[in-house]
Amino acid sequence: MKHLDEILQNVKTVGISGHVRPDGDCVGSTLGVLNYIKTYFPQIEVSLYLDPIPNIFKFLRYSDHINSDRSENRIFDLYIALDCGDLGRLGDSAKYFEAAKKTLCVDHHVSNQSFADENVIDPNASSTCELVCRLIDEDKITKEIAECLYTGMVHDTGVFQYTCTSRETMDLGGMLMQKGIDFTKIVDETFYQKTFNQNKILGKALLNSKLYLDGQVNLSVISLEEMAQFDCEPKHLDGIVQQLRVTKGVRVAVFLYENEDHTYKVSTRANDDTDLAALAMTFNGGGHKKAAGFTIQGPLEEAIHLILGELEKNF
Ligand code: 5GP
Ligand code: MN
């Protein structure tokens, strides 16, 4: 595997992006790389393009440098895509990636087809942040970089709990802790803490939930109307599908929320070895075996019927 320093040789401009609707690993890995370049390659002009990020991540250094406006056309010497399984996941940033002179993709999705010039893909890695750790020297990880990378690891492993967590994840997590970060605060304030309205809408989603296929599937939906009622946006719905999953006897949890265009964003989580990445790919989505997502057309009853049909085939 190439070292990030090697990839940055003779590069004057760098663009960085993660996936649409940025989550902890996406924000942590992109800001981790941004902080690294700003710290050790100050001569490089670097830009980070992302959709607006959840407020909980705004304590991370240089989060105020994130640019969500992609109206300008630019050609970067190097474009780095992090935590993206395919080009489409880059959303509005895809044009920068396509126009760049050289591209790098760092990702851990099984569905990743190595779409860049240089690819660092490992589906066994817990998170993209874990892969970023492997690309840089331990002694060059500052406290600020460690905060970014630890945050991403915490989010993609469910605080070092999901099966994607390995000995290497724990070793790297321990190394990052030693950089002087406030790990308790990061876990509490970015992972567990919810606003009052977020807890209310979680409650609503639990009340809406229904069991299907002999209790093997726990499925819930939140409508646009309900989001308005609780003053919530899609980015505030993180964690709902995890709560649906930790229900006794349930094999798969499915959470849908309505998009502005009345399509539905679907999140799935498995307790057993049902392959949700494969399932998501049949709906043009992607992800990991135990956690995947996609977008589906309405009407709602038809969408649920299609999802349950695919799940039944897999059981
Ligand atoms: P979540 O359910 O938390 O949105 O996503 C779970 C996993 O599936 C994440 O790794 C995420 O990147 C991936 N994922 C979610 N939605 C999509 C999608 O529409 N397309 C693809 N390719 N991956 C998705
Ligand atoms: Mn990730």
Coordinates of C-alpha atoms and ligand atoms in Angstrom, one line a residue:
M1 CA 0.0 0.0 0.0
K2 CA 1.3 3.5 -0.9
H3 CA 1.8 6.0 1.8
L4 CA -0.3 9.2 1.6
D5 CA 2.9 11.3 1.5
E6 CA 4.0 9.5 -1.7
I7 CA 0.6 10.1 -3.3
L8 CA 0.9 13.8 -2.4
Q9 CA 4.3 14.2 -4.1
N10 CA 4.3 16.9 -6.8
V11 CA 0.7 17.7 -6.2
K12 CA -0.2 21.4 -5.9
T13 CA -4.0 21.3 -5.6
V14 CA -6.1 18.6 -3.8
G15 CA -9.9 18.2 -3.6
I16 CA -11.4 15.9 -1.0
S17 CA -15.0 14.6 -0.7
G18 CA -17.0 11.9 1.1
H19 CA -20.5 10.6 0.5
V20 CA -23.8 12.4 0.3
R21 CA -25.6 12.8 3.7
P22 CA -22.3 12.6 5.6
D23 CA -22.1 10.4 8.6
G24 CA -19.4 10.1 11.3
D25 CA -16.9 8.1 9.3
C26 CA -17.4 10.3 6.2
V27 CA -16.8 13.5 8.2
G28 CA -14.0 12.0 10.3
S29 CA -12.1 10.6 7.4
T30 CA -12.4 13.6 5.2
L31 CA -11.5 16.1 8.0
G32 CA -8.7 13.7 9.1
V33 CA -7.1 13.9 5.7
L34 CA -7.7 17.7 5.4
N35 CA -6.0 18.3 8.8
Y36 CA -3.1 16.0 7.7
I37 CA -2.5 17.9 4.5
K38 CA -2.9 21.3 6.1
T39 CA -0.4 20.3 8.9
Y40 CA 2.3 18.6 6.8
F41 CA 1.8 19.9 3.3
P42 CA 1.0 23.6 3.8
Q43 CA 2.2 24.4 0.3
I44 CA -0.7 22.4 -1.1
E45 CA -4.0 24.2 -1.8
V46 CA -6.6 21.9 -0.4
S47 CA -10.5 22.0 -0.6
L48 CA -13.0 19.8 1.2
Y49 CA -16.5 19.6 -0.4
L50 CA -19.3 18.0 1.6
D51 CA -23.0 18.4 2.0
P52 CA -23.8 20.3 5.3
I53 CA -22.6 18.1 8.2
P54 CA -24.5 17.4 11.5
N55 CA -23.7 20.0 14.2
I56 CA -22.3 17.3 16.5
F57 CA -19.2 17.1 14.3
K58 CA -18.5 20.8 14.2
F59 CA -16.0 20.6 17.1
L60 CA -13.6 18.9 14.7
R61 CA -10.8 21.1 13.5
Y62 CA -11.3 22.8 10.1
S63 CA -15.0 21.7 9.9
D64 CA -15.6 25.4 9.3
H65 CA -13.5 25.0 6.1
I66 CA -16.1 22.6 4.5
N67 CA -17.5 23.9 1.3
S68 CA -21.0 22.8 0.3
D69 CA -21.2 25.0 -2.7
R70 CA -20.1 23.2 -5.8
S71 CA -21.2 25.6 -8.5
E72 CA -17.6 26.4 -9.5
N73 CA -15.8 24.1 -11.9
R74 CA -12.3 23.2 -11.0
I75 CA -9.6 20.7 -12.1
F76 CA -7.6 19.4 -9.2
D77 CA -4.2 17.7 -9.4
L78 CA -5.5 15.1 -7.1
Y79 CA -9.0 14.3 -5.9
I80 CA -9.6 12.0 -2.9
A81 CA -12.9 10.2 -2.4
L82 CA -13.3 8.8 1.1
D83 CA -16.0 6.4 2.4
C84 CA -17.7 6.2 -1.1
G85 CA -18.5 2.9 -2.6
D86 CA -19.2 4.3 -6.1
L87 CA -19.0 7.6 -8.0
G88 CA -22.7 8.3 -7.5
R89 CA -22.1 8.5 -3.7
L90 CA -20.0 11.6 -4.3
G91 CA -23.2 13.5 -5.3
D92 CA -22.5 17.0 -6.5
S93 CA -18.7 16.5 -6.0
A94 CA -18.5 13.7 -8.7
K95 CA -17.7 16.3 -11.4
Y96 CA -14.5 17.3 -9.5
F97 CA -13.5 13.7 -9.2
E98 CA -14.1 13.0 -12.9
A99 CA -12.2 16.1 -14.0
A100 CA -9.2 15.6 -11.7
K101 CA -5.7 14.7 -13.1
K102 CA -5.3 11.9 -10.6
T103 CA -7.7 10.2 -8.2
L104 CA -7.5 8.3 -5.0
C105 CA -10.3 6.3 -3.3
V106 CA -10.1 5.1 0.3
D107 CA -13.1 3.0 1.2
H108 CA -14.3 -0.1 3.1
H109 CA -17.6 -0.9 1.3
V110 CA -17.8 -4.5 -0.2
S111 CA -19.7 -3.0 -3.1
N112 CA -16.7 -0.8 -4.1
Q113 CA -15.5 -1.5 -7.7
S114 CA -12.2 0.4 -7.4
F115 CA -13.3 3.4 -9.5
A116 CA -10.2 5.6 -8.9
D117 CA -6.7 5.6 -10.3
E118 CA -5.3 4.6 -7.0
N119 CA -7.5 2.5 -4.7
V120 CA -7.2 1.7 -1.0
I121 CA -10.2 -0.6 -0.5
D122 CA -10.5 -3.1 2.3
P123 CA -14.0 -4.4 3.1
N124 CA -12.6 -5.9 6.3
A125 CA -11.7 -2.5 7.7
S126 CA -14.1 -1.2 10.3
S127 CA -14.2 2.2 8.9
T128 CA -12.6 4.5 6.3
C129 CA -10.9 6.2 9.3
E130 CA -9.1 2.9 10.1
L131 CA -7.8 2.9 6.5
V132 CA -6.6 6.5 6.8
C133 CA -4.6 5.4 9.9
R134 CA -2.8 2.8 7.8
L135 CA -1.9 5.5 5.1
I136 CA -0.1 7.8 7.5
D137 CA 2.6 7.5 10.1
E138 CA 1.5 7.1 13.7
D139 CA 3.9 9.8 14.9
K140 CA 2.4 12.3 12.5
I141 CA -1.1 11.9 13.9
T142 CA -1.8 15.1 15.9
K143 CA -4.5 15.4 18.6
E144 CA -6.7 17.1 16.1
I145 CA -6.2 14.4 13.4
A146 CA -6.8 11.7 16.1
E147 CA -10.1 13.4 17.1
C148 CA -11.3 13.1 13.5
L149 CA -10.3 9.5 13.0
Y150 CA -11.5 8.3 16.5
T151 CA -14.9 9.9 15.8
G152 CA -15.2 8.0 12.5
M153 CA -14.2 4.7 14.1
V154 CA -16.7 5.1 16.9
H155 CA -19.5 5.8 14.5
D156 CA -18.9 3.0 12.1
T157 CA -18.3 0.4 14.8
G158 CA -21.1 1.4 17.1
V159 CA -18.5 2.3 19.8
F160 CA -16.2 -0.7 19.0
Q161 CA -19.1 -3.1 19.1
Y162 CA -20.2 -4.2 15.6
T163 CA -18.6 -7.3 14.0
C164 CA -16.5 -5.1 11.8
T165 CA -14.4 -4.3 14.9
S166 CA -11.1 -6.1 14.8
R167 CA -8.0 -6.4 16.9
E168 CA -6.5 -3.8 14.6
T169 CA -9.4 -1.5 15.1
M170 CA -8.9 -1.7 18.9
D171 CA -5.2 -1.2 18.6
L172 CA -5.6 1.8 16.4
G173 CA -8.3 3.2 18.7
G174 CA -6.0 2.8 21.6
M175 CA -3.2 4.6 19.7
L176 CA -5.6 7.5 19.0
M177 CA -6.7 7.6 22.6
Q178 CA -3.1 8.2 23.6
K179 CA -3.0 11.3 21.5
G180 CA -4.8 13.1 24.3
I181 CA -8.3 13.2 22.9
D182 CA -11.3 13.4 25.1
F183 CA -12.7 10.0 24.0
T184 CA -15.5 10.0 26.6
K185 CA -16.8 13.3 25.4
I186 CA -16.6 12.2 21.7
V187 CA -18.5 9.0 22.4
D188 CA -21.1 10.7 24.5
E189 CA -21.7 13.9 22.6
T190 CA -21.4 12.6 19.0
F191 CA -22.8 9.0 19.4
Y192 CA -25.2 8.7 22.3
Q193 CA -26.5 12.2 22.9
K194 CA -29.7 13.2 21.0
T195 CA -31.7 16.4 21.0
F196 CA -35.1 16.4 22.7
N197 CA -36.8 16.3 19.3
Q198 CA -34.6 13.5 18.1
N199 CA -35.6 11.4 21.0
K200 CA -39.2 12.2 20.4
I201 CA -39.0 11.2 16.7
L202 CA -37.1 8.0 17.7
G203 CA -40.1 7.3 20.0
K204 CA -42.5 8.0 17.1
A205 CA -40.5 5.6 14.9
L206 CA -40.7 2.9 17.5
L207 CA -44.5 3.4 17.9
N208 CA -44.8 3.2 14.1
S209 CA -42.7 0.0 13.9
K210 CA -44.3 -3.3 12.8
L211 CA -43.1 -6.9 12.7
Y212 CA -43.2 -8.8 9.4
L213 CA -42.3 -12.3 8.1
D214 CA -43.1 -14.1 11.4
G215 CA -41.4 -11.5 13.5
Q216 CA -38.1 -11.7 11.6
V217 CA -38.3 -8.2 10.3
N218 CA -38.8 -5.0 12.3
L219 CA -39.8 -2.2 10.0
S220 CA -40.7 1.4 10.6
V221 CA -41.4 4.5 8.5
I222 CA -41.2 8.2 9.2
S223 CA -43.1 10.5 6.9
L224 CA -42.2 14.1 5.8
E225 CA -45.2 15.2 7.9
E226 CA -43.8 13.6 11.0
M227 CA -40.4 15.1 10.4
A228 CA -42.0 18.5 10.2
Q229 CA -44.0 17.8 13.4
F230 CA -40.8 17.1 15.3
D231 CA -38.8 19.8 13.5
C232 CA -36.3 17.1 12.3
E233 CA -34.3 16.7 9.1
P234 CA -33.0 13.4 7.7
K235 CA -29.6 13.9 9.3
H236 CA -31.4 13.8 12.7
L237 CA -32.7 10.3 12.1
D238 CA -29.4 8.5 12.7
G239 CA -29.6 5.8 15.2
I240 CA -33.3 4.9 14.7
V241 CA -32.5 1.8 12.6
Q242 CA -30.0 0.6 15.3
Q243 CA -32.8 0.8 17.9
L244 CA -35.1 -1.2 15.7
R245 CA -32.4 -3.8 15.3
V246 CA -31.9 -4.5 19.0
T247 CA -35.3 -6.1 19.3
K248 CA -35.4 -9.7 20.6
G249 CA -36.0 -12.3 17.8
V250 CA -35.5 -9.8 15.0
R251 CA -33.1 -10.8 12.2
V252 CA -33.3 -7.6 10.1
A253 CA -34.3 -4.0 10.9
V254 CA -35.6 -1.7 8.1
F255 CA -36.1 2.0 8.5
L256 CA -37.6 4.2 5.8
Y257 CA -38.0 7.9 5.7
E258 CA -39.7 10.0 3.1
N259 CA -37.6 12.3 0.9
E260 CA -38.8 15.6 -0.4
D261 CA -39.5 14.0 -3.8
H262 CA -41.6 11.4 -2.1
T263 CA -39.2 8.6 -2.7
Y264 CA -38.0 6.7 0.4
K265 CA -34.5 6.4 1.8
V266 CA -34.1 3.0 3.3
S267 CA -31.6 1.9 6.0
T268 CA -31.2 -1.8 6.8
R269 CA -29.3 -3.6 9.6
A270 CA -28.9 -7.3 10.2
N271 CA -28.4 -9.3 13.4
D272 CA -27.6 -12.5 11.5
D273 CA -25.7 -13.2 8.3
T274 CA -28.4 -12.0 5.9
D275 CA -26.4 -10.2 3.2
L276 CA -27.8 -6.7 3.2
A277 CA -25.2 -5.3 0.8
A278 CA -26.4 -7.7 -1.8
L279 CA -30.0 -6.8 -1.0
A280 CA -29.3 -3.1 -1.3
M281 CA -27.5 -3.6 -4.6
T282 CA -30.7 -5.1 -6.1
F283 CA -32.2 -1.7 -5.4
N284 CA -29.2 0.2 -6.8
G285 CA -27.8 1.0 -3.3
G286 CA -24.9 -0.5 -1.4
G287 CA -23.1 -0.7 1.9
H288 CA -21.9 -3.5 4.1
K289 CA -23.1 -7.0 4.7
K290 CA -24.8 -6.0 8.0
A291 CA -25.6 -2.4 7.3
A292 CA -26.7 -1.1 3.9
G293 CA -29.0 1.4 2.3
F294 CA -30.8 2.5 -0.9
T295 CA -33.5 4.8 -2.2
I296 CA -36.8 3.4 -3.4
Q297 CA -39.9 4.8 -5.2
G298 CA -43.2 5.0 -3.6
P299 CA -46.1 4.4 -3.1
L300 CA -45.0 3.2 0.4
E301 CA -47.1 0.0 0.5
E302 CA -45.5 -1.1 -2.7
A303 CA -42.0 -0.3 -1.6
I304 CA -42.5 -2.2 1.7
H305 CA -43.9 -5.2 -0.3
L306 CA -40.8 -5.2 -2.6
I307 CA -38.3 -5.0 0.3
L308 CA -40.0 -7.8 2.2
G309 CA -40.2 -9.9 -0.9
E310 CA -36.4 -9.6 -1.4
L311 CA -35.8 -10.3 2.3
E312 CA -38.0 -13.4 2.2
K313 CA -35.9 -14.7 -0.7
N314 CA -32.8 -14.3 1.4
F315 CA -34.1 -15.9 4.5
Ligands
5GP1 P1 -27.2 4.1 6.5 O1 -28.3 3.1 6.7 O2 -26.6 4.4 7.8 O3 -27.6 5.3 5.7 O4 -26.0 3.4 5.7 C1 -25.5 2.2 6.0 C2 -24.4 1.8 5.0 O5 -24.9 1.7 3.7 C3 -23.3 2.9 5.0 O6 -22.0 2.3 4.8 C4 -23.7 3.7 3.7 O7 -22.5 4.3 3.2 C5 -24.3 2.7 2.8 N1 -25.4 3.3 2.1 C6 -26.5 3.9 2.6 N2 -27.3 4.3 1.6 C7 -26.7 4.0 0.4 C8 -27.0 4.3 -1.0 O8 -28.1 4.8 -1.3 N3 -26.1 3.8 -1.9 C9 -24.9 3.2 -1.5 N4 -24.1 2.8 -2.5 N5 -24.6 3.0 -0.2 C10 -25.5 3.4 0.7
MN2 MN -17.8 4.2 6.6

